[in-house]
Short mmCIF file of C-alpha atoms in Angstrom, two decimals:
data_model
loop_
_atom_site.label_atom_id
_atom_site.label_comp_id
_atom_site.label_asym_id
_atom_site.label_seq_id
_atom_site.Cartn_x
_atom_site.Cartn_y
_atom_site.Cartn_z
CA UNK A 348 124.09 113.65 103.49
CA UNK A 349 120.60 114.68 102.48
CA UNK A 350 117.79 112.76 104.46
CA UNK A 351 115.10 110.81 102.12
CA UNK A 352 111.70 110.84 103.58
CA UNK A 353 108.87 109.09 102.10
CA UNK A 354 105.48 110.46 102.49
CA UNK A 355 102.22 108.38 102.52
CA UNK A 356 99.12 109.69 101.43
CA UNK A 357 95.62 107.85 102.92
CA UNK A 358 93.05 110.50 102.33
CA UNK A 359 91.60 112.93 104.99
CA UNK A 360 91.01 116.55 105.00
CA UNK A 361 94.54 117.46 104.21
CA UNK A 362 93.49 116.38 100.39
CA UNK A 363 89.89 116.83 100.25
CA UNK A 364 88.01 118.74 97.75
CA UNK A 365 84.73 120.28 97.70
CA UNK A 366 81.79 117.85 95.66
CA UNK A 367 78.24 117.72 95.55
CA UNK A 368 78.05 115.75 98.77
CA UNK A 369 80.34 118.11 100.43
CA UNK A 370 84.20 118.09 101.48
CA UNK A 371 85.67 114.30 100.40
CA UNK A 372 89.19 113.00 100.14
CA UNK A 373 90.34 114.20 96.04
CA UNK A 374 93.74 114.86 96.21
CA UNK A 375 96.10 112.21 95.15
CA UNK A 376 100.03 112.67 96.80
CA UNK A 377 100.70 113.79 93.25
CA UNK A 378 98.39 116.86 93.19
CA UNK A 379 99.91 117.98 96.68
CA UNK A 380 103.81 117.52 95.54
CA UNK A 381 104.41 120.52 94.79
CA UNK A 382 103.35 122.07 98.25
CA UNK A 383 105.01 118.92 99.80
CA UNK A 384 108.38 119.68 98.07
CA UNK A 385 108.19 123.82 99.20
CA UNK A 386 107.63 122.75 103.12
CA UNK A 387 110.17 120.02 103.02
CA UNK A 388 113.51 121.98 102.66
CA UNK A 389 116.82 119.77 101.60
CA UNK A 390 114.94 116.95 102.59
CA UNK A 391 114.93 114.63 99.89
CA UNK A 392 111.27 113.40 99.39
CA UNK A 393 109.29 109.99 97.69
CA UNK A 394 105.57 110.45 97.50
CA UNK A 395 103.12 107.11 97.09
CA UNK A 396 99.35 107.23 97.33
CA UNK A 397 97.86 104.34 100.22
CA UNK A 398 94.41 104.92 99.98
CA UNK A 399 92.36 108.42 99.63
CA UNK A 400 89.45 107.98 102.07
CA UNK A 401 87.66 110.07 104.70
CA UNK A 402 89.29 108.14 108.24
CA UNK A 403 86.13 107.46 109.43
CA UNK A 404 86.11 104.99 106.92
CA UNK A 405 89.73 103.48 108.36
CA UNK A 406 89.34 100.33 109.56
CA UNK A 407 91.71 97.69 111.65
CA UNK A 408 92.24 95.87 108.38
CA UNK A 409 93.90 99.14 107.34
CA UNK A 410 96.11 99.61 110.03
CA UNK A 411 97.72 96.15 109.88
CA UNK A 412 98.06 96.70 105.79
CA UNK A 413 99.43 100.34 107.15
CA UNK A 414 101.77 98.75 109.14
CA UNK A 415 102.89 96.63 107.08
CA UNK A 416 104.00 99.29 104.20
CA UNK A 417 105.90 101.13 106.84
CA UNK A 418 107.79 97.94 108.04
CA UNK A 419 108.53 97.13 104.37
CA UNK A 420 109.64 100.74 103.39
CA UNK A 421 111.58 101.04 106.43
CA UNK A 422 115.20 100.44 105.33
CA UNK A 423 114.85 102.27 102.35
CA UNK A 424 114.03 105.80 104.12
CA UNK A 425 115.16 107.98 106.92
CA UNK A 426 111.39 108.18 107.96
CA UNK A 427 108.21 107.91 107.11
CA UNK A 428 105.41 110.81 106.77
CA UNK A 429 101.56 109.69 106.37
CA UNK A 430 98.95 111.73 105.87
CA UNK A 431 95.96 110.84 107.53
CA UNK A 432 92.30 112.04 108.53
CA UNK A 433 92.12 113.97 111.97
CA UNK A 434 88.95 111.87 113.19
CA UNK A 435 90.65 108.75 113.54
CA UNK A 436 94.08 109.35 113.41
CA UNK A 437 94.55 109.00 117.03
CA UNK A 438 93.60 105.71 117.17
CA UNK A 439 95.48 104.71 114.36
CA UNK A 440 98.66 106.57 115.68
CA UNK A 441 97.88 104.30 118.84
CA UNK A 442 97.94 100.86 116.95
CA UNK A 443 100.68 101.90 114.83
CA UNK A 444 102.57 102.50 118.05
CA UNK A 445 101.91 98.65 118.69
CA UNK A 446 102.47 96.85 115.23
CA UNK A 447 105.55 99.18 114.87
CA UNK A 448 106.80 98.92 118.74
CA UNK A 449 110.73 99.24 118.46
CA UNK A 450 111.05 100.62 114.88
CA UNK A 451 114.46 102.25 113.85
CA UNK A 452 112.97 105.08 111.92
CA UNK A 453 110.59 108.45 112.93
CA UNK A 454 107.17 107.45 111.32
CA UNK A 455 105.20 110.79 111.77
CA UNK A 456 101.47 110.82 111.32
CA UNK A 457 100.01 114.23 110.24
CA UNK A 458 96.50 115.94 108.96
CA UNK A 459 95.15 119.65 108.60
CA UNK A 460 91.56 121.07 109.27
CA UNK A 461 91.17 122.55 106.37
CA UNK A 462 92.23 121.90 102.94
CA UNK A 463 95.98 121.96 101.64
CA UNK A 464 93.82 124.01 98.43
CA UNK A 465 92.44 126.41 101.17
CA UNK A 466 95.08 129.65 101.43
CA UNK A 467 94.68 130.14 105.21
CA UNK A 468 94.94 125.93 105.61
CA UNK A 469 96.83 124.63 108.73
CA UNK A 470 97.92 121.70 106.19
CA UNK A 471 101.50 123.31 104.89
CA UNK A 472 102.48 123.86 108.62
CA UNK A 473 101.22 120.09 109.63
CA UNK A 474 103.36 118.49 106.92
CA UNK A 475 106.47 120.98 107.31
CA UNK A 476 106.32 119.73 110.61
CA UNK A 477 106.04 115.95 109.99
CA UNK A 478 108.56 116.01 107.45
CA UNK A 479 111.40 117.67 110.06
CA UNK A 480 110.50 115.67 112.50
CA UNK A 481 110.83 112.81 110.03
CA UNK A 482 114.26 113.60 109.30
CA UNK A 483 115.20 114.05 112.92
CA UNK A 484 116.37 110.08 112.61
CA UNK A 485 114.49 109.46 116.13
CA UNK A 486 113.10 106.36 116.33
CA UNK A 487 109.24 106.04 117.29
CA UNK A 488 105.53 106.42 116.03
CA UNK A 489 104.51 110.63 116.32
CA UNK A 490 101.71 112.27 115.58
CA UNK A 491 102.44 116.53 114.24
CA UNK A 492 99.93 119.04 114.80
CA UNK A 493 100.01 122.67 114.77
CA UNK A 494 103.54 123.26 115.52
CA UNK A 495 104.10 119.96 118.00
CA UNK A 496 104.66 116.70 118.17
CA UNK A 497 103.35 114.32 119.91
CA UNK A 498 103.81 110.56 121.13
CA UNK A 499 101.94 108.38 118.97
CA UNK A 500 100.32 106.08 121.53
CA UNK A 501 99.51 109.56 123.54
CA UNK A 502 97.38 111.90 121.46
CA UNK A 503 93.97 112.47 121.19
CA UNK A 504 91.90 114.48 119.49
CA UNK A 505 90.17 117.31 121.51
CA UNK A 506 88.25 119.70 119.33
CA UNK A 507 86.57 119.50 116.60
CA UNK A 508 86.69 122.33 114.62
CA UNK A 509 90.42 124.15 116.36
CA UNK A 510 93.56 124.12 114.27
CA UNK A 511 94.90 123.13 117.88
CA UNK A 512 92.88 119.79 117.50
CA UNK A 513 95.40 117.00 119.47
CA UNK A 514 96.85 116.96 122.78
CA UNK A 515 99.22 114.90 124.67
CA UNK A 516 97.64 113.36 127.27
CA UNK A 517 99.29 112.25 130.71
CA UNK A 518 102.55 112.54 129.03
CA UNK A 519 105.00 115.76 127.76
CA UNK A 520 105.27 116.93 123.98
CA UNK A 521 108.07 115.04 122.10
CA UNK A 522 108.68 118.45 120.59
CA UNK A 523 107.71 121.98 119.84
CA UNK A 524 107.86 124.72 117.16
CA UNK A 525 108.45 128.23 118.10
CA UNK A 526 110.93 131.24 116.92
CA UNK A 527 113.37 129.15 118.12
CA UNK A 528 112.89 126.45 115.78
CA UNK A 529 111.85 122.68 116.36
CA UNK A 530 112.85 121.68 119.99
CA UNK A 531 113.08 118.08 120.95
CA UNK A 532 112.79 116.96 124.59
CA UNK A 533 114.75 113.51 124.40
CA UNK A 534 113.74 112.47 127.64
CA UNK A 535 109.97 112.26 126.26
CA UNK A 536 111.44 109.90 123.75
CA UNK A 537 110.71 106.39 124.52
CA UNK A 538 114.07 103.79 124.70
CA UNK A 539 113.86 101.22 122.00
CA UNK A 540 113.79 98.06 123.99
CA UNK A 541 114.85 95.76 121.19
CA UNK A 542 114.59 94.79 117.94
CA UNK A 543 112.17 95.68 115.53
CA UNK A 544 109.45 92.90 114.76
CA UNK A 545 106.59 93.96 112.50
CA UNK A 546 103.17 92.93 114.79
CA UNK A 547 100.38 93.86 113.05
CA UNK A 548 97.51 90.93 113.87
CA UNK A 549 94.50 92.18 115.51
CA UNK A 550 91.01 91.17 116.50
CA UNK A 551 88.32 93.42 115.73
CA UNK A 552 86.12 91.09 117.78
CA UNK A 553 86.36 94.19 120.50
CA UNK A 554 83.96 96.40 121.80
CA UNK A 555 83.92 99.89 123.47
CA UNK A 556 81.17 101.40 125.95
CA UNK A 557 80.69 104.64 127.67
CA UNK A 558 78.77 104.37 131.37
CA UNK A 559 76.15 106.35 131.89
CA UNK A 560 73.46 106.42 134.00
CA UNK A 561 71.13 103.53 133.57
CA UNK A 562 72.63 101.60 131.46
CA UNK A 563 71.86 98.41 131.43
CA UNK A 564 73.39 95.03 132.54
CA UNK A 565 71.85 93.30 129.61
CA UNK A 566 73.54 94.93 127.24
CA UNK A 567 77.37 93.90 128.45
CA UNK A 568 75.59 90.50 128.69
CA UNK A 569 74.80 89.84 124.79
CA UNK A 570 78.65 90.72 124.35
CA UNK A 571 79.99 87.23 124.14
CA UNK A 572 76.82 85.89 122.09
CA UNK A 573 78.13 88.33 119.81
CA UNK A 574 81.66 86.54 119.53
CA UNK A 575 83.14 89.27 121.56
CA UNK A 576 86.86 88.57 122.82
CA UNK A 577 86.94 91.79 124.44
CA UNK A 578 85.72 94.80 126.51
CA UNK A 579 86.75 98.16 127.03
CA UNK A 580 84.51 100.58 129.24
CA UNK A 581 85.20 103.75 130.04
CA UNK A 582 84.06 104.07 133.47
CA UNK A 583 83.10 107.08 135.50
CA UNK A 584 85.99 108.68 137.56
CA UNK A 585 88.63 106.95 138.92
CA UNK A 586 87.26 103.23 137.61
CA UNK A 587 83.44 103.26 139.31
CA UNK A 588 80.81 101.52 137.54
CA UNK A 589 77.14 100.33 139.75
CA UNK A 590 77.27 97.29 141.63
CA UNK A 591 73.52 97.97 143.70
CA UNK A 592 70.55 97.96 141.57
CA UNK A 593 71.68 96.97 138.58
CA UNK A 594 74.68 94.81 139.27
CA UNK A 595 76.93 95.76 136.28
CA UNK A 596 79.91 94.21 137.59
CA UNK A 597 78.44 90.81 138.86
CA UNK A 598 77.87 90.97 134.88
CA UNK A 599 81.24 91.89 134.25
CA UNK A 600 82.34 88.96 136.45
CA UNK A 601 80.59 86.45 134.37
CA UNK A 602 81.87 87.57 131.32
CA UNK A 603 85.29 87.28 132.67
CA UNK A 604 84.79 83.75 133.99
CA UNK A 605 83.80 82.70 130.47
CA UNK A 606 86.57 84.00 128.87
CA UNK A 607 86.49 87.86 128.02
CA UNK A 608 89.12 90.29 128.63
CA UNK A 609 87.65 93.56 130.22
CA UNK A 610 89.39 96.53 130.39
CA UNK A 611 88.27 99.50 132.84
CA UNK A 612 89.13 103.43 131.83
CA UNK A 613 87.92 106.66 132.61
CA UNK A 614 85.48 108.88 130.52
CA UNK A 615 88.43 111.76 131.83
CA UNK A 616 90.88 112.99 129.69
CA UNK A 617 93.48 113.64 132.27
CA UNK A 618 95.12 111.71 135.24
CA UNK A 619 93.82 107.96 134.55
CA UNK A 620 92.30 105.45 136.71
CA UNK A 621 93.11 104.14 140.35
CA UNK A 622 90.53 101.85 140.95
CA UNK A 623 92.01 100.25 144.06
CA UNK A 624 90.75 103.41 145.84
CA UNK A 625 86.75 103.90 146.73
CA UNK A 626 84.64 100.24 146.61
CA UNK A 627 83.44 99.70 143.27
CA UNK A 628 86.96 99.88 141.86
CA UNK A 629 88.21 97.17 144.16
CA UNK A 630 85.20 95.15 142.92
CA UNK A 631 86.11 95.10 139.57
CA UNK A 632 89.82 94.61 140.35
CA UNK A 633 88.65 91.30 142.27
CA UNK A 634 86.95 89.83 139.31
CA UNK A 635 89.23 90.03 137.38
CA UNK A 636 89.62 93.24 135.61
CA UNK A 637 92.20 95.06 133.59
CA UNK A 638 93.44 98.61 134.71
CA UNK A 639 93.89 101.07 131.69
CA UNK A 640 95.67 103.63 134.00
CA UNK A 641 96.49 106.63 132.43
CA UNK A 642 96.13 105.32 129.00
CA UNK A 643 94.06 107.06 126.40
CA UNK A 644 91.12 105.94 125.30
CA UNK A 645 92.41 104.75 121.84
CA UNK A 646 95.69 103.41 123.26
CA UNK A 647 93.52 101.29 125.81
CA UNK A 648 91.13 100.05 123.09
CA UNK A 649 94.25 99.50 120.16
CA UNK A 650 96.27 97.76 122.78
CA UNK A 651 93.63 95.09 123.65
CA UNK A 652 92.59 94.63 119.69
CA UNK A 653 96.65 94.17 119.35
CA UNK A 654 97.22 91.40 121.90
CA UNK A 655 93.92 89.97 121.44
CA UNK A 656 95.29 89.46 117.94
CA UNK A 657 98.76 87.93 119.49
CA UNK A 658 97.47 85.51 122.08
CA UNK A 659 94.31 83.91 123.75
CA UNK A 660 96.47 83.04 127.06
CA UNK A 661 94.47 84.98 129.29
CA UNK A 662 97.98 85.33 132.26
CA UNK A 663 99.93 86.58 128.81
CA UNK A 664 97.31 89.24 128.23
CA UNK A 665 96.82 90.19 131.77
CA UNK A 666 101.30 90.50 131.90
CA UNK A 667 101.31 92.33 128.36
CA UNK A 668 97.83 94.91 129.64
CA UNK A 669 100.01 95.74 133.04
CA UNK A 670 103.37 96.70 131.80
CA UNK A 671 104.14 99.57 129.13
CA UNK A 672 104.60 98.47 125.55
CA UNK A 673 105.21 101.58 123.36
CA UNK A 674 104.99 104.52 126.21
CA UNK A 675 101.08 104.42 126.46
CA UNK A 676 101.43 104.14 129.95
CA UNK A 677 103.27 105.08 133.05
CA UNK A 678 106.06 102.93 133.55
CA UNK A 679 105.44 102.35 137.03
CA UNK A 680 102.09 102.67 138.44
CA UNK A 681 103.40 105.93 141.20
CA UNK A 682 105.22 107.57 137.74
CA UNK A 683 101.64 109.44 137.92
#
C-alpha cells in the first residue's frame, strides 16, 4: 500500500531566494514540488505551506500552532515532513519532542545550507531523507541531516557554515544513509509510553544565560522583576558557577525561595552535568536546583518553557525535570 506523507513548508534556507537584502525565505511548497516529488520515490506526497520565514524569526507561539497542525494532520498521514530553518530548528525539534511526546506517526524535521535552486544544494538529499524516514511508520519527533537521522529532543546544531551541520548529542543516530541504504537502529528508538495527548502550552516567561567570568549577581537578580518563571544557565563544567566574591548562587537561592525554577547545564556539548561532584555543584543542588544532565541545551531550555506552561506546582516540576519525557535524557542517572 503506498505510504502518504505530508510535507510542511515554514521557510528557511531550503526555500530561500536571493533579494536585495540578501538570501530570504521565497519559495512556497508549491515552487519546490517538483524536486519534492523526484526525491520522494512511491511515496505518495501532500504539500501545504505553514509559514515562509527565516527561523530566527520562529517563535514559541509557533511551535505550539506547529504542534498543533501535526496533531490535527496526524490520522490522515503516514508521517509528517517539515521543512524548517537550520538556526533554530534544534530547538524547535526539542519542543516538538514535548507537545508531540507519544505520537503514532514519524514527524521528521529537515533543512539544507544552501538553496533547493542552488545545483550543488544539500537540500534534495535532506528532504529524500526526511521523506523515507517519514514513511518508515516509526513513531517519534526526528530531525534529517546529511544522510542521518537524528532524535528530535537530541540534536544540535554544530557548525555554521558545514553541510554536516547537526549532531546527536549524548545519544546514538536513529539512523544512517550509506551504500547500503537507510539503516535504522531500533534500539535508539524511544518506547511510546502511552497515548498520544497533544501538549503544546508554554511559557515564554523563561530565560537563558551563559557564565562567564564576572558576571554579575545583579543581573540573575532583576529576573523575577521581569516576570520571569524560569532560569536556565549553562554553567561551566560539570555544574560550577562562583559562590566567593560574587555569591551567584546565594542569588540563585533567593530566586528559588520566591518561586523560580532554575535549571543548571553545561556550556559542553558532550557528557552533561554531575554537579553532586566538586563543591559548588552540591551548593546549588542544596538550594534547590534542577539538574539538566546530559540534556542539550535546547532540550533543557524547551523542556522547562513546556512544563512551565503545564503546571506552577513547583514538586510536579521538580518530578517532571528529573525523569525522561521524550528521550532527552538518560533514563537513569548511571545510563551515562
Amino acid at each position: 500500500m503506498e505510504k502518504k506523507i505530508l510535507i510542511i513548508n515554514t521557510g528557511g534556507t531550503l526555500s530561500a531566494v536571493m533579494k536585495n537584502n540578501g538570501l530570504i525565505p521565497g519559495l512556497s511548497i508549491h515552487d519546490m514540488h517538483e524536486e519534492l516529488q523526484m526525491v520522494s520515490g512511491d511515496v505518495d506526497i501532500a504539500i501545504e505551506d505553514f509559514c515562509s520565514v527565516d527561523s530566527a524569526n520562529i517563535f514559541p507561539e509557533d511551535w505550539s500552532a506547529l504542534a498543533k497542525k501535526v496533531s490535527d494532520c496526524r490520522n490522515d498521514y503516514d508521517g509528517i515532513v517539515i521543512i524548517h530553518g537550520t538556526d533554530t530548528l534544534a530547538y524547535t525539534s526539542s519542543m516538538l519532542s514535548f507537545m508531540l511526546r507519544n505520537i503514532n506517526i514519524p514527524v521528521v524535521i529537515t533543512g539544507s545550507q544552501l538553496s533547493i535552486t542552488n545545483p550543488v544544494a544539500d537540500a534534495m538529499e535532506n528532504c529524500r531523507c526526511a521523506i523515507h524516514m517519514a514513511a518508515s511508520r516509526i513513531p517519534g519527533v526526528f530531525v534529517a541531516f546529511n544522510r542521518k537521522v537524528i532524535l528530535g529532543c537530541r540534536a544540535s546544531k554544530v557548525r555554521s557554515l558545514s553541510f554536516d551541520a547537526f549532531e546527536s548529542i549524548n545519544y546514538p543516530n536513529i539512523a544512517t544513509i550509506s551504500s547500503l541504504g537507510m539503516k535504522i537502529d531500533n534500539a535508539a528508538v524511544p518506547e511510546r509510553t502511552g497515548i498520544f495527548k497533544l501538549t503544546n502550552s508554554y511559557s515564554d516567561k523563561v530565560c537563558m544565560i551563559k557564565m562567564f567570568p564576572g558576571i554579575h549577581r545583579s543581573f540573575v537578580e532583576s529576573l523575577k522583576d521581569q516576570g520571569y518563571r524560569g532560569l536556565y544557565i549553562e554553567a561551566y563544567g560539570i555544574g560550577g558557577m562562583p559562590f566567593i566574591k560574587h555569591d551567584f548562587i546565594g542569588a540563585l537561592e533567593k530566586l528559588i525561595k520566591d518561586g523560580m525554577t532554575v535549571v543548571v547545564g553545561t556550556q559542553c556539548r558532550y557528557e552533561g552535568t554531575k554537579m553532586d561532584v566538586y563543591e559548588t555543584g552540591k551548593r546549588a543542588l542544596e538550594i534547590g536546583a534542577l539538574e539538566a544532565h546530559d540534556m542539550t541545551g535546547e532540550a533543557a531550555l524547551t523542556k522547562l518553557m513546556w512544563l512551565l506552561g503545564m503546571t506552577d506546582n513547583p514538586s510536579e516540576i521538580r518530578d517532571y525535570y528529573s525523569i525522561n519525557v521524550a528521550g532527552e535524557m538518560a533514563k537513569a542517572i548511571g545510563d551515562r
